[in-house]
Short mmCIF file of C-alpha atoms and ligand atoms in Angstrom, two decimals:
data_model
loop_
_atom_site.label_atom_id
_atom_site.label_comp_id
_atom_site.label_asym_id
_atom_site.label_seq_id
_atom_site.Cartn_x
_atom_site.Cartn_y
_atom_site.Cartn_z
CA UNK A 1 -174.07 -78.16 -55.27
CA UNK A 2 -174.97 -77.48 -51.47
CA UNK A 3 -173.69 -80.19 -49.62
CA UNK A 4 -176.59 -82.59 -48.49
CA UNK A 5 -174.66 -82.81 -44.51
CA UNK A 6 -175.84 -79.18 -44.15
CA UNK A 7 -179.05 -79.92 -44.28
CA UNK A 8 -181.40 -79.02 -41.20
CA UNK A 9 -178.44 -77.23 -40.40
CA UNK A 10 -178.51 -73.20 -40.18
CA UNK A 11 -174.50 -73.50 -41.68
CA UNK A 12 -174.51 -71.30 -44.82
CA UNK A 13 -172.63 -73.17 -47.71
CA UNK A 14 -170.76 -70.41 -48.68
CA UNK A 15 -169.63 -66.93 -47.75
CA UNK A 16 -171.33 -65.94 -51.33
CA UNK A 17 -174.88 -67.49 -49.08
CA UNK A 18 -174.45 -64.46 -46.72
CA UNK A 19 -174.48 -61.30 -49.27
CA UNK A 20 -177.74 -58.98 -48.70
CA UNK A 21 -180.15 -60.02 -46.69
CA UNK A 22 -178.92 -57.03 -44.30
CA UNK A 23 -180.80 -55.46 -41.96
CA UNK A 24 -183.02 -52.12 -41.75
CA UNK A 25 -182.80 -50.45 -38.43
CA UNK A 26 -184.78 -47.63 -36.52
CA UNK A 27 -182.51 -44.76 -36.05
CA UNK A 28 -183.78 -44.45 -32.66
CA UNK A 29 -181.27 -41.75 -31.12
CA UNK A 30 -181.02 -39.62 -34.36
CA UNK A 31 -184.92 -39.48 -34.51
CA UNK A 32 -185.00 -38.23 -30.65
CA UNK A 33 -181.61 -35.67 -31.09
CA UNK A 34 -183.34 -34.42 -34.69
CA UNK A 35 -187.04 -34.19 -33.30
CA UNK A 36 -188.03 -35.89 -36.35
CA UNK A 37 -191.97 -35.86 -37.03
CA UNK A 38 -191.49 -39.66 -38.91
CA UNK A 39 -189.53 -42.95 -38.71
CA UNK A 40 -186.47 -42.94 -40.08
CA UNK A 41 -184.72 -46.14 -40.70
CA UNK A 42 -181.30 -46.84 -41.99
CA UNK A 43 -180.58 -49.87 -44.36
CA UNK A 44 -177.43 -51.46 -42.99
CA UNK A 45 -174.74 -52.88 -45.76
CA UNK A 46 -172.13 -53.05 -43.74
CA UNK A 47 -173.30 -56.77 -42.07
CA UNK A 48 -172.45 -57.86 -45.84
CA UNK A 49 -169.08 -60.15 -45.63
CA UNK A 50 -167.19 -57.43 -47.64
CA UNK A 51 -168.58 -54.76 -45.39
CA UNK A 52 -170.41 -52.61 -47.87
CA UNK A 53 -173.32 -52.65 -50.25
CA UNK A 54 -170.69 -53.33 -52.95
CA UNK A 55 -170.95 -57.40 -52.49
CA UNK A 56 -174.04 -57.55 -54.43
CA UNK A 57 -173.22 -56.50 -57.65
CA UNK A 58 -169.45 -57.83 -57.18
CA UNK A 59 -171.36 -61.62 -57.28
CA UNK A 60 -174.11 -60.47 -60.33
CA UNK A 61 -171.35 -59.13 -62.34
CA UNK A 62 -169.52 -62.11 -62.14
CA UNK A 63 -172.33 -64.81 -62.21
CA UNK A 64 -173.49 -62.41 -65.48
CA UNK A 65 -169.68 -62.92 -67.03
CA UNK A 66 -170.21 -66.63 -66.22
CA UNK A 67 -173.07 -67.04 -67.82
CA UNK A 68 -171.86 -65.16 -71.14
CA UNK A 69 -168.52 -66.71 -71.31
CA UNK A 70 -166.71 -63.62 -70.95
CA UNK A 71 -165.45 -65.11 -67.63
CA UNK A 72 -164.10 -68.92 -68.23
CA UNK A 73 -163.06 -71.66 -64.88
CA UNK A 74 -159.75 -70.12 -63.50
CA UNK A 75 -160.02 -66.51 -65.47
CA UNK A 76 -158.60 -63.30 -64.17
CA UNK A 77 -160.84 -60.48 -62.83
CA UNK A 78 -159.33 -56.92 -63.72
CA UNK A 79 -160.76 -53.91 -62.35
CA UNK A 80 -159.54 -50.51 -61.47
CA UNK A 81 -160.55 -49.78 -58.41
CA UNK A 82 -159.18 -48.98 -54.35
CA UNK A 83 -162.40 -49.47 -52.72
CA UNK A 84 -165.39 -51.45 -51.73
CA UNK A 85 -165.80 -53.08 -54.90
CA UNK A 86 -162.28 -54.90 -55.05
CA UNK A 87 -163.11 -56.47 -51.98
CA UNK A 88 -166.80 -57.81 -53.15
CA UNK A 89 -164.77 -58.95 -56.44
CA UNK A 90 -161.93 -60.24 -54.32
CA UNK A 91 -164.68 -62.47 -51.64
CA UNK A 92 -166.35 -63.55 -54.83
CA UNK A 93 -163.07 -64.74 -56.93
CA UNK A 94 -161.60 -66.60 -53.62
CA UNK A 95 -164.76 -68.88 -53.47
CA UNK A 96 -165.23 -69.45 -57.26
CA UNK A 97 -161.81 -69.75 -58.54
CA UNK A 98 -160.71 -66.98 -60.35
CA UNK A 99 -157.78 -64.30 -60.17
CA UNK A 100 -158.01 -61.16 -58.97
CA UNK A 101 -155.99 -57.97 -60.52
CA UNK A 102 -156.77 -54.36 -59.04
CA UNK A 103 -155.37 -51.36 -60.42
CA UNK A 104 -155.07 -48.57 -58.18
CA UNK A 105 -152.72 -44.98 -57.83
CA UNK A 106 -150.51 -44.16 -55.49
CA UNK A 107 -152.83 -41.88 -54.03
CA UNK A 108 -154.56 -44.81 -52.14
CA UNK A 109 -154.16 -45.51 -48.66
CA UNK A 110 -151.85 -47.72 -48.35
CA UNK A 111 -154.44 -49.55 -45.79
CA UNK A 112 -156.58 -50.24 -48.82
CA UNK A 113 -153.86 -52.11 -50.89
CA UNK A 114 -153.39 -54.79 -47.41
CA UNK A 115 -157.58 -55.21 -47.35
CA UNK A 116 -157.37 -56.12 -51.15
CA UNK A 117 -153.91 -58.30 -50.99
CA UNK A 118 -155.61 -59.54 -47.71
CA UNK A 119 -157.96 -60.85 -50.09
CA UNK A 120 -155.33 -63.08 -52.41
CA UNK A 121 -155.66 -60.12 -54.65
CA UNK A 122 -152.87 -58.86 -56.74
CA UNK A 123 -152.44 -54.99 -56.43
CA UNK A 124 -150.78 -53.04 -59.31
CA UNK A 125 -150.35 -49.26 -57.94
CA UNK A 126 -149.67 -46.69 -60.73
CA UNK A 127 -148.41 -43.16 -60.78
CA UNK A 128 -150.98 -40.50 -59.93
CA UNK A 129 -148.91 -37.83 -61.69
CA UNK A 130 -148.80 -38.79 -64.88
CA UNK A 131 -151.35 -37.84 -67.67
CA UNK A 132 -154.30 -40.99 -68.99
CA UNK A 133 -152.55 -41.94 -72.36
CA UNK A 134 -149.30 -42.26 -70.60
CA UNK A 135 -148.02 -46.12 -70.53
CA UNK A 136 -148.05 -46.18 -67.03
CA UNK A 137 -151.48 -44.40 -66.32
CA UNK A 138 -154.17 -46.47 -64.08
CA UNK A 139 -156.33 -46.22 -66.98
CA UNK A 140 -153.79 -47.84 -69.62
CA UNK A 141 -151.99 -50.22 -66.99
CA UNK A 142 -155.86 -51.60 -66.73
CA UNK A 143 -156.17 -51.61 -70.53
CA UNK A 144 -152.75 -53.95 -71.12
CA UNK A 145 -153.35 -55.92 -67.91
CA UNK A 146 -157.23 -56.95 -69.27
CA UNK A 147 -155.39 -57.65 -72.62
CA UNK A 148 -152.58 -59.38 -72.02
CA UNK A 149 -154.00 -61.73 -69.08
CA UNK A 150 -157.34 -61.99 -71.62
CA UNK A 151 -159.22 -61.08 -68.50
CA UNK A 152 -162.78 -59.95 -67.51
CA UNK A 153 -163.07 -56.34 -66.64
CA UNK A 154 -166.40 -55.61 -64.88
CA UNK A 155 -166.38 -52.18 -65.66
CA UNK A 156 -169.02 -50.91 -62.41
CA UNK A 157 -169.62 -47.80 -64.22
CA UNK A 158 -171.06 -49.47 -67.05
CA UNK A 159 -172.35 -52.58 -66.34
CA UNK A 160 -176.05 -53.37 -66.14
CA UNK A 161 -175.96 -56.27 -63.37
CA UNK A 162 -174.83 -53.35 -61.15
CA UNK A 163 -177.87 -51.63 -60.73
CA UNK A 164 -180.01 -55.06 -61.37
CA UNK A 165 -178.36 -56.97 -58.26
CA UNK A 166 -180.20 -53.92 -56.31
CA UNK A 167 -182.75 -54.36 -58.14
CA UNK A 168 -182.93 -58.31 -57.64
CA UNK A 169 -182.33 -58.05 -53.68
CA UNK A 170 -182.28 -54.67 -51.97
CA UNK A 171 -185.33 -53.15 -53.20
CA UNK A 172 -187.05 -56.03 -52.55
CA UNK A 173 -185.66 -56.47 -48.67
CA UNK A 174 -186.52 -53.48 -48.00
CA UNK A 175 -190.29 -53.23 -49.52
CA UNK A 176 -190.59 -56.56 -47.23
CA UNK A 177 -188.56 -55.15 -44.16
CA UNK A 178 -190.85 -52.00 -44.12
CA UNK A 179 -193.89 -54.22 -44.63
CA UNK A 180 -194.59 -52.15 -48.35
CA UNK A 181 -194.83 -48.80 -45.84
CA UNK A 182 -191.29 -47.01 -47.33
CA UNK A 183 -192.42 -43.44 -48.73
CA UNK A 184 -188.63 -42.34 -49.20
CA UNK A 185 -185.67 -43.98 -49.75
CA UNK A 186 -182.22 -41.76 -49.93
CA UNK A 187 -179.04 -42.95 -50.80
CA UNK A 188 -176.02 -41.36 -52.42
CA UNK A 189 -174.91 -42.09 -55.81
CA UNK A 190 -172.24 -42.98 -57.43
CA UNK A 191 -172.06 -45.31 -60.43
CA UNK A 192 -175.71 -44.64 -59.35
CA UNK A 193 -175.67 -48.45 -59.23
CA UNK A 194 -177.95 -48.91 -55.57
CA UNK A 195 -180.10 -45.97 -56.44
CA UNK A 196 -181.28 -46.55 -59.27
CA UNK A 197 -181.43 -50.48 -58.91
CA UNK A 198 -183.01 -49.99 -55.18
CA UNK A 199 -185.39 -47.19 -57.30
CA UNK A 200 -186.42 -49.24 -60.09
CA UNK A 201 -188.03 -51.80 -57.82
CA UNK A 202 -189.72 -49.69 -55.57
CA UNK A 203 -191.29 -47.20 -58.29
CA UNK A 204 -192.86 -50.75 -59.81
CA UNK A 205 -194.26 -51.31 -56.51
CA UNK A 206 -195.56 -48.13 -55.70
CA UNK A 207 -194.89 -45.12 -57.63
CA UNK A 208 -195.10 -43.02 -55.26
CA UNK A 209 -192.18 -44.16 -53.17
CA UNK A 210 -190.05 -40.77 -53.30
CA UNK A 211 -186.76 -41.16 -54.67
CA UNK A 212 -183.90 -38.73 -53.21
CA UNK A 213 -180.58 -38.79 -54.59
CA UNK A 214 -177.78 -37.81 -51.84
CA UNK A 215 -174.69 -35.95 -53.81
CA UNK A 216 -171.28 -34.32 -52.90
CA UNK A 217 -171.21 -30.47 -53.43
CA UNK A 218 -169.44 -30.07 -56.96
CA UNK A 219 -170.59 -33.21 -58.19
CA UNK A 220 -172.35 -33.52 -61.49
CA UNK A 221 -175.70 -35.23 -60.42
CA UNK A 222 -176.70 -31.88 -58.50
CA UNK A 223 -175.82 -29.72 -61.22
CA UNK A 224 -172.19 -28.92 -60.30
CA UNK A 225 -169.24 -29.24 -62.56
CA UNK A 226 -167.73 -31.98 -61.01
CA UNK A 227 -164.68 -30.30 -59.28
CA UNK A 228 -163.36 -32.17 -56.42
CA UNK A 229 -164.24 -32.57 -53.19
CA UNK A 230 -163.20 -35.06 -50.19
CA UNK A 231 -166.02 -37.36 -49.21
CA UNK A 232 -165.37 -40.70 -50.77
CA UNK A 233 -166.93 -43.39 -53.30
CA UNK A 234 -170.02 -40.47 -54.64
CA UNK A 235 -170.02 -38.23 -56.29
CA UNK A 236 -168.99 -38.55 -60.04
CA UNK A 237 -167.66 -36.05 -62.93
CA UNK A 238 -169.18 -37.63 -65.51
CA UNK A 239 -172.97 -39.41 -65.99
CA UNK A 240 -172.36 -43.18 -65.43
CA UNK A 241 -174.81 -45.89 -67.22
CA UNK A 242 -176.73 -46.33 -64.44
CA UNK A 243 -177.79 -42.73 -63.98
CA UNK A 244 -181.33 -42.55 -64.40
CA UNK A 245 -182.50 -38.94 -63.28
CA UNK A 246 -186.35 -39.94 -64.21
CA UNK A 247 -186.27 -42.38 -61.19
CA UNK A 248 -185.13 -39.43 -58.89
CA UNK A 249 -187.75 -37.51 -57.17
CA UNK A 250 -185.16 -34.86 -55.72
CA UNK A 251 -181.22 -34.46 -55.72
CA UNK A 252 -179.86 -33.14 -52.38
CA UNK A 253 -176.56 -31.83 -52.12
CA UNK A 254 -174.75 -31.93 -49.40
CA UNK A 255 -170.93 -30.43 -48.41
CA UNK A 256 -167.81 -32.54 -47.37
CA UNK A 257 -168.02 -30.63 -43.65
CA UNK A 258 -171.88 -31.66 -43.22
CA UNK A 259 -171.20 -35.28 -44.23
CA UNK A 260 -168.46 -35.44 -41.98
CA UNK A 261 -169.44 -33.99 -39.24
CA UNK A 262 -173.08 -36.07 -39.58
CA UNK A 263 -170.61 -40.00 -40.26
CA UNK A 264 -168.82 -38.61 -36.74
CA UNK A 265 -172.40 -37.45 -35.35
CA UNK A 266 -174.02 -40.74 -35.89
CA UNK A 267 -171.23 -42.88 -35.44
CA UNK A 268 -171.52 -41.29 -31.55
CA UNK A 269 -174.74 -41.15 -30.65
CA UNK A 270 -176.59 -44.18 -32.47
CA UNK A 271 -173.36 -46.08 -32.01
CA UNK A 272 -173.21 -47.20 -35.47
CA UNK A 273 -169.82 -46.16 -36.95
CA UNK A 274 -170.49 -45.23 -40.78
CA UNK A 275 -168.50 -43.20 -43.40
CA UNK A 276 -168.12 -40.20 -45.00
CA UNK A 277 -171.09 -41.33 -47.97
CA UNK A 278 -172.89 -42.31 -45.29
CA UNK A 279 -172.67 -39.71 -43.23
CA UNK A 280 -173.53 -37.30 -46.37
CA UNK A 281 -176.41 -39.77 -46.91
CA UNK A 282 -177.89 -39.48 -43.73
CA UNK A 283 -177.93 -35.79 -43.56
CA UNK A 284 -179.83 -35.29 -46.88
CA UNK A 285 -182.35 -38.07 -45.29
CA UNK A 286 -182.96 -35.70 -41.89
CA UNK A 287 -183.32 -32.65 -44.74
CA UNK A 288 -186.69 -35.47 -45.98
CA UNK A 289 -187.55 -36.58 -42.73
CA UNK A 290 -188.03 -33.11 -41.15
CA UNK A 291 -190.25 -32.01 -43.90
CA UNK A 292 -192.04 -35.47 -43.53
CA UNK A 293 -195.73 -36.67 -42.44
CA UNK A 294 -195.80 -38.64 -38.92
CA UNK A 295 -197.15 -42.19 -40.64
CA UNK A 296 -194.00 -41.59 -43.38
CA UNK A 297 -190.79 -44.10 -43.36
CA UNK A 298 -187.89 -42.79 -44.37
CA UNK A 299 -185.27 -44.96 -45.53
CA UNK A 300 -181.43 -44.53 -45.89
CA UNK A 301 -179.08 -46.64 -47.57
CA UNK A 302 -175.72 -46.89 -46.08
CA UNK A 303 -173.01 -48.35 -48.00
CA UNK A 304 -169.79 -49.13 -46.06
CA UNK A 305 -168.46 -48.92 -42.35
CA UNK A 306 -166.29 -46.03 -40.60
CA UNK A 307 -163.82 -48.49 -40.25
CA UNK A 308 -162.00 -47.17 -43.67
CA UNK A 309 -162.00 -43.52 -42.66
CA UNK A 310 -160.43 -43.91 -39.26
CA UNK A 311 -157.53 -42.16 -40.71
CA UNK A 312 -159.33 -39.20 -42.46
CA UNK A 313 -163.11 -38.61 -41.02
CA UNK A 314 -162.23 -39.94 -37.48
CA UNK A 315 -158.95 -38.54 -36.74
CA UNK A 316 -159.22 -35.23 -35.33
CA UNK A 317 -156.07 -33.97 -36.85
CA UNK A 318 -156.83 -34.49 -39.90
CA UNK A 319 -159.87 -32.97 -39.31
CA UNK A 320 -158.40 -30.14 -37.71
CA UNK A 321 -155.89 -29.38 -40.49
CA UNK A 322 -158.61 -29.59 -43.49
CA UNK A 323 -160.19 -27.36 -41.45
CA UNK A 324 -163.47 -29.15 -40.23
CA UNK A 325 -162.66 -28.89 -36.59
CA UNK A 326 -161.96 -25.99 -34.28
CA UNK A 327 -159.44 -27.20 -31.91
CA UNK A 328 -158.93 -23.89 -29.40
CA UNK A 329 -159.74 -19.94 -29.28
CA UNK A 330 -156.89 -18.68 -30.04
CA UNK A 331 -157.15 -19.85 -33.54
CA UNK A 332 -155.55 -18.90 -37.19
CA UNK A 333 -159.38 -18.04 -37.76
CA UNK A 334 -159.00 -15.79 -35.05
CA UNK A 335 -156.53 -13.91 -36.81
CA UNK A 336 -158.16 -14.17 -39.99
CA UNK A 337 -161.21 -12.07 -38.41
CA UNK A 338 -159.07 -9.54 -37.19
CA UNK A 339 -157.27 -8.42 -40.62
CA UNK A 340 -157.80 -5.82 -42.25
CA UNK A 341 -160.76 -6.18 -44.05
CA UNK A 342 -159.58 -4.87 -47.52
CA UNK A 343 -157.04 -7.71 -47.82
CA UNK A 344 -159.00 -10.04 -50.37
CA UNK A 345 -159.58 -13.23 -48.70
CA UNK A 346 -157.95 -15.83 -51.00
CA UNK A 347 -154.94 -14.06 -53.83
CA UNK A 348 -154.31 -16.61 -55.91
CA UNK A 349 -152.57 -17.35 -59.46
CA UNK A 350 -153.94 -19.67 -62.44
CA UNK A 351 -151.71 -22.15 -63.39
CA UNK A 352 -151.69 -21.39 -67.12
CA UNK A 353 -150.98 -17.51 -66.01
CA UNK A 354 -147.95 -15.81 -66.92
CA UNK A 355 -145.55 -15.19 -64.17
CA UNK A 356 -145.71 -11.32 -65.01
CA UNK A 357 -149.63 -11.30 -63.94
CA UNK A 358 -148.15 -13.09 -60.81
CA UNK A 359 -145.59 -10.74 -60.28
CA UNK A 360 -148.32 -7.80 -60.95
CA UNK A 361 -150.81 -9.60 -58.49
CA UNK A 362 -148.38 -9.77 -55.42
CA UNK A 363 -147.36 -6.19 -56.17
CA UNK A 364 -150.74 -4.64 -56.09
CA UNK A 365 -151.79 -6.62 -53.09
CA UNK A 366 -148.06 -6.32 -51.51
CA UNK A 367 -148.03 -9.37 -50.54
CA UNK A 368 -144.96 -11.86 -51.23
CA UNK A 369 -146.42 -15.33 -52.09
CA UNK A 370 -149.63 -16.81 -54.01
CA UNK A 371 -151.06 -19.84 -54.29
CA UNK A 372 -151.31 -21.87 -57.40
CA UNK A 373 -155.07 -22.82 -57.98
CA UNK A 374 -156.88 -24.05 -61.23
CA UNK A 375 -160.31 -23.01 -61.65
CA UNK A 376 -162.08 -20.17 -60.02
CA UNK A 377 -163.28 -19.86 -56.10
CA UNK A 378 -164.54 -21.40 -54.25
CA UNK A 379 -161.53 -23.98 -54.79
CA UNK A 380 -161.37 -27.16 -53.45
CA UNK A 381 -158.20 -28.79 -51.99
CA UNK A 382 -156.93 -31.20 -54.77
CA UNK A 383 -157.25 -27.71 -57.04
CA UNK A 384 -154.17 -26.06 -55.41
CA UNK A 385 -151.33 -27.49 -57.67
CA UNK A 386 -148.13 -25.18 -56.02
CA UNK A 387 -147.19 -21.69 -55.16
CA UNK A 388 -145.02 -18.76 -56.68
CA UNK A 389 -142.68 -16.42 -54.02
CA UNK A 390 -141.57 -13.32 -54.77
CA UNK A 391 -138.02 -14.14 -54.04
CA UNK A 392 -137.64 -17.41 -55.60
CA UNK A 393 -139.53 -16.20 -59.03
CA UNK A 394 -136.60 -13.21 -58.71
CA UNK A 395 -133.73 -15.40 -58.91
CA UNK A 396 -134.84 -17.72 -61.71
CA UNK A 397 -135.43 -13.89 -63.71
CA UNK A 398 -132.18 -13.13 -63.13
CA UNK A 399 -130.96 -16.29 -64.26
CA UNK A 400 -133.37 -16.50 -67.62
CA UNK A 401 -135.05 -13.03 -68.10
CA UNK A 402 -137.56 -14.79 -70.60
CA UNK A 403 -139.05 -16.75 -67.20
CA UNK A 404 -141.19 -13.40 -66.89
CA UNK A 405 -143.57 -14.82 -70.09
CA UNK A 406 -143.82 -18.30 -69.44
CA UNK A 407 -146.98 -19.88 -67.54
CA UNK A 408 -146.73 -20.01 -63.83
CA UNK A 409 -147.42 -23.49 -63.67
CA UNK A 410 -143.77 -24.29 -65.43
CA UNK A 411 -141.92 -22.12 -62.72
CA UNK A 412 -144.13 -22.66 -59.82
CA UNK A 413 -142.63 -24.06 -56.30
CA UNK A 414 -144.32 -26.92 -54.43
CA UNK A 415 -147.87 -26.24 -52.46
CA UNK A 416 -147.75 -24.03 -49.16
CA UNK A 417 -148.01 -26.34 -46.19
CA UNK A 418 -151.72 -26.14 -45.15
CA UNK A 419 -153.08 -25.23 -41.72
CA UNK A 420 -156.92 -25.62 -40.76
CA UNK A 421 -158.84 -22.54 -39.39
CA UNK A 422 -159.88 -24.19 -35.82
CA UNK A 423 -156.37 -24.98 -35.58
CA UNK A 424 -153.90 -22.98 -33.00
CA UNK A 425 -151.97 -19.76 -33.47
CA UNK A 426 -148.99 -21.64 -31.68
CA UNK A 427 -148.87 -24.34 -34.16
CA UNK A 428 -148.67 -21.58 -37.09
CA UNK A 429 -146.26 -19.74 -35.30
CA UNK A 430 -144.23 -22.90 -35.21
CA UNK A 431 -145.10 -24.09 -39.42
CA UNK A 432 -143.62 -20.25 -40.09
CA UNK A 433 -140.39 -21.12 -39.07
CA UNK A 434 -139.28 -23.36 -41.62
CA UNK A 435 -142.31 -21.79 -44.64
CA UNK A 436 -143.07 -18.56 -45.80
CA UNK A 437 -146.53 -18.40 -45.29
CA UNK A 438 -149.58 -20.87 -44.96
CA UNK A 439 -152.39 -21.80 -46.77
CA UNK A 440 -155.50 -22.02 -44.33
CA UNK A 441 -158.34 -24.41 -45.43
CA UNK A 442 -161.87 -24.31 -44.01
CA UNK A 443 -163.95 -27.14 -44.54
CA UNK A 444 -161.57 -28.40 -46.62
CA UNK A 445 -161.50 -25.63 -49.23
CA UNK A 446 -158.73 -23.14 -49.29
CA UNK A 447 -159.46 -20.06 -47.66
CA UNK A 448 -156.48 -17.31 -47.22
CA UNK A 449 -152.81 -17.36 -47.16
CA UNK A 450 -151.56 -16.76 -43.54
CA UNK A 451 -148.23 -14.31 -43.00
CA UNK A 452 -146.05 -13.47 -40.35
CA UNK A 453 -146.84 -9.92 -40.76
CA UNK A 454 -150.78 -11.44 -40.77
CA UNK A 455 -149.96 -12.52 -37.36
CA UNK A 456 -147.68 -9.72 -36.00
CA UNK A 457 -150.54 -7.03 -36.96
CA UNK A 458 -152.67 -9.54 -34.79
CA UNK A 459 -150.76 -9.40 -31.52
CA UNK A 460 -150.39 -5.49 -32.17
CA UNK A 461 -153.84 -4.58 -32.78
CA UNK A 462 -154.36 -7.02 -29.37
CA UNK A 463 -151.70 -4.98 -27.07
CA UNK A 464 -153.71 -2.00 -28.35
CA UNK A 465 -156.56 -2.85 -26.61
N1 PMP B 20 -170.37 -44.97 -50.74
C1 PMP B 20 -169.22 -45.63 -50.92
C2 PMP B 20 -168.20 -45.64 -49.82
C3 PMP B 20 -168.98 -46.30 -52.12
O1 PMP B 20 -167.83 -46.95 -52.30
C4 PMP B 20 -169.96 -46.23 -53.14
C5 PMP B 20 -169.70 -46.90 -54.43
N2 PMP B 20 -168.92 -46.14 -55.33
C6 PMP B 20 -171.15 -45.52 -52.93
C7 PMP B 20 -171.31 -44.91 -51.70
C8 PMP B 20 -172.20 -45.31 -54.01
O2 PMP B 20 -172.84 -46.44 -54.46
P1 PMP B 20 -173.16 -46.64 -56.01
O3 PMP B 20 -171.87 -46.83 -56.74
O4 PMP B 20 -174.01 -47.87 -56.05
O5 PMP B 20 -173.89 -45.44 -56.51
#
């Protein structure tokens, strides 16, 4: 019931009142920098109350569980989640009366636990290293929690009213802010919620609205195989409900280092400070716009603020050390170009190996340490799991000569510290006092192991010259 003093009043009744409704704004600076031939115009979620797109189908998910009973006055709300959905679930639990319970791992930032308690919500943080069907997974802890609190579990990756509260309110605003003139909208999926709800709108408006799908590099919806990668909230390993490939016109994918470097890039010179989705969201829309006819609008959806990321995509060292920044000449990519060319970039051990292929593989390639890294190269980050040394995988021999046949990953020693390629000589000189060697990343993939001797060869071959 709005209450009848408001009226003639512009006072919203409710913080629920100001979800959507966002607005679509010329990219003014990024159309001038890029030369682009056509308008390109980015959708703007983060003047939602939450901060991100995620408000709208927080409030349809929960008006839907309303409406079928699953959610009854003064119910609990579980959810595994860290991110922009706990917060719309949060905004819309505080104003209709419900609890909140998210499930996270310890993983999270612990920035993002605050914005949820911030919220009234109650956080339950679970171990990251343990396997799903353990007790005390994210996955079961969610399971009991729903169970034993008899609480409603949106579920985001399955529900419908995800992609229908896009379909109910942002594909509408933005046929109506772009006067029925959009010819592409891009956005970057993850449950694939705003795409294909955004998609399904448009298309019934005009089927010829072009549909591009913006994707991490790795992730399934642009064919890859769903190994990790760093850019945040897209990107998926497995085909949520809402996927709806039909809709899509064209899948663009798009690496952690050019959505990065385009969230920073934008952030600066249109002054509007976005986040790593964005960012990757934006640079598959300049890959449309370029290619696009002068009367075209191009449309890009982004989801959340930079304000999350100021720890990862903003800070420089962090940057620096995953290797996405170059902070001097004298680099450890400097000395990386000057070895010897026959020295395979990246040695490397499979976890499931035995630790006499290890021992073979440092011997052949003389060199004294190897990185432990599932899969096959290119490897991302999160696939380095430890490390083996020559001299530690000696003494445990000695101790227990049957070590030599069992899999590397039940002897292996903890992960080489990491150094980023841009990153200076002096500060690896420094790292090798207290490790072995280094494991260098470049746009945040592992790259090569760095040695003493690597850089010792380096300073020789430059007295030589
Ligand atoms: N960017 C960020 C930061 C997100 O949290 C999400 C939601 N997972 C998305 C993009 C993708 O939106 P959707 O889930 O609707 O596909």
């Amino acid at each position: 019931m709005v209450d009848a003093r408001l009226e003639g009043t512009q006072i919203a009744d409710s913080v629920i009142d100001l979800f959507g409704g966002t607005p679509l704004v010329r990219m003014k600076r990024i159309m001038e920098v890029e030369d682009l031939p056509c308008v390109l115009a980015m959708k703007m979620e983060t003047t939602n109350p939450g901060g991100s797109s995620k408000d709208r189908p927080a409030l349809e998910m929960i008006l839907a569980a309303e409406r079928s009973g699953e959610l009854q006055p003064g119910g609990t709300i579980v959810e595994p989640t860290s991110g922009n959905t706990g917060v719309g679930l949060a905004i819309v639990a505080a104003q209709r009366g419900y609890d909140c319970v998210f499930v996270m791992t310890d993983k999270v930032a612990p920035e993002k636990i605050s914005l949820l308690k911030a919220y009234g919500a109650e956080v339950v943080v679970c171990p990251v290293a343990v396997a799903p069907d353990d007790e005390r997974s994210y996955y079961k802890v969610a399971e009991r929690l729903t169970h034993e609190r008899n609480a409603f579990r949106p579920n985001q990756y399955a529900n419908p009213n995800n992609p229908i509260s896009h379909t109910k309110t942002t594909g509408p605003e933005i046929w109506e802010q772009t006067a029925g003139r959009i010819t592409h909208f891009v956005a970057g999926a993850g449950t694939c919620g705003s795409i294909t709800g955004v998609a399904r709108y448009l298309k019934e408006q005009n089927p010829d609205v072009k549909i591009i799908a913006a994707d991490p590099e790795g992730s399934v919806f642009s064919g890859g195989s769903g190994r990790p990668y760093l850019v945040e909230g897209v990107g998926e390993d497995f085909f949520p409900a809402a996927w709806e490939p039909e809709l899509y016109d064209e899948t663009i994918a798009i690496s952690d280092a050019d959505s990065f470097m385009m969230a920073r890039h934008v952030s600066q010179v249109e002054g509007i400070l976005i986040g790593g989705s964005g960012g990757m969201a934006v640079a598959a829309a300049i890959q449309v716009a370029r290619r696009a006819d002068p009367d075209d609008i191009v449309v890009v959806f982004n989801p959340d603020s930079g304000r999350g990321y100021l720890s990862r995509v903003f800070d420089d060292d962090w940057m620096a050390n995953f290797g996405f920044l170059t902070e001097c000449d004298e680099s450890v990519g400097a000395v990386l170009e000057a070895r010897n060319p026959s020295i395979e970039n990246l040695l490397y051990v499979n976890p499931g190996e035995t630790v006499r292929t290890a021992i073979d593989r440092m011997r052949a390639s003389s060199v004294s340490q190897l990185p432990v890294c599932k899969n096959t190269p290119p490897f991302a980050a999160a696939e380095v799991s430890g490390s083996v040394d020559e001299l530690e995988l000696m003494e445990s021999i000695a101790d227990e000569p049957a070590v030599m046949d069992k899999a590397v990953e039940d002897v292996m020693g903890d992960k080489l510290p990491t150094i980023g390629i841009g990153q200076s000589l002096d500060l690896a000189i420094e790292m090798l006092h207290t490790a072995p060697a280094l494991l260098v990343l470049s746009g945040g993939r592992p790259l090569s192991v760095l040695t003493r001797t690597d850089i010792l060869s380096f300073f020789e071959a430059q007295a030589e010259r």
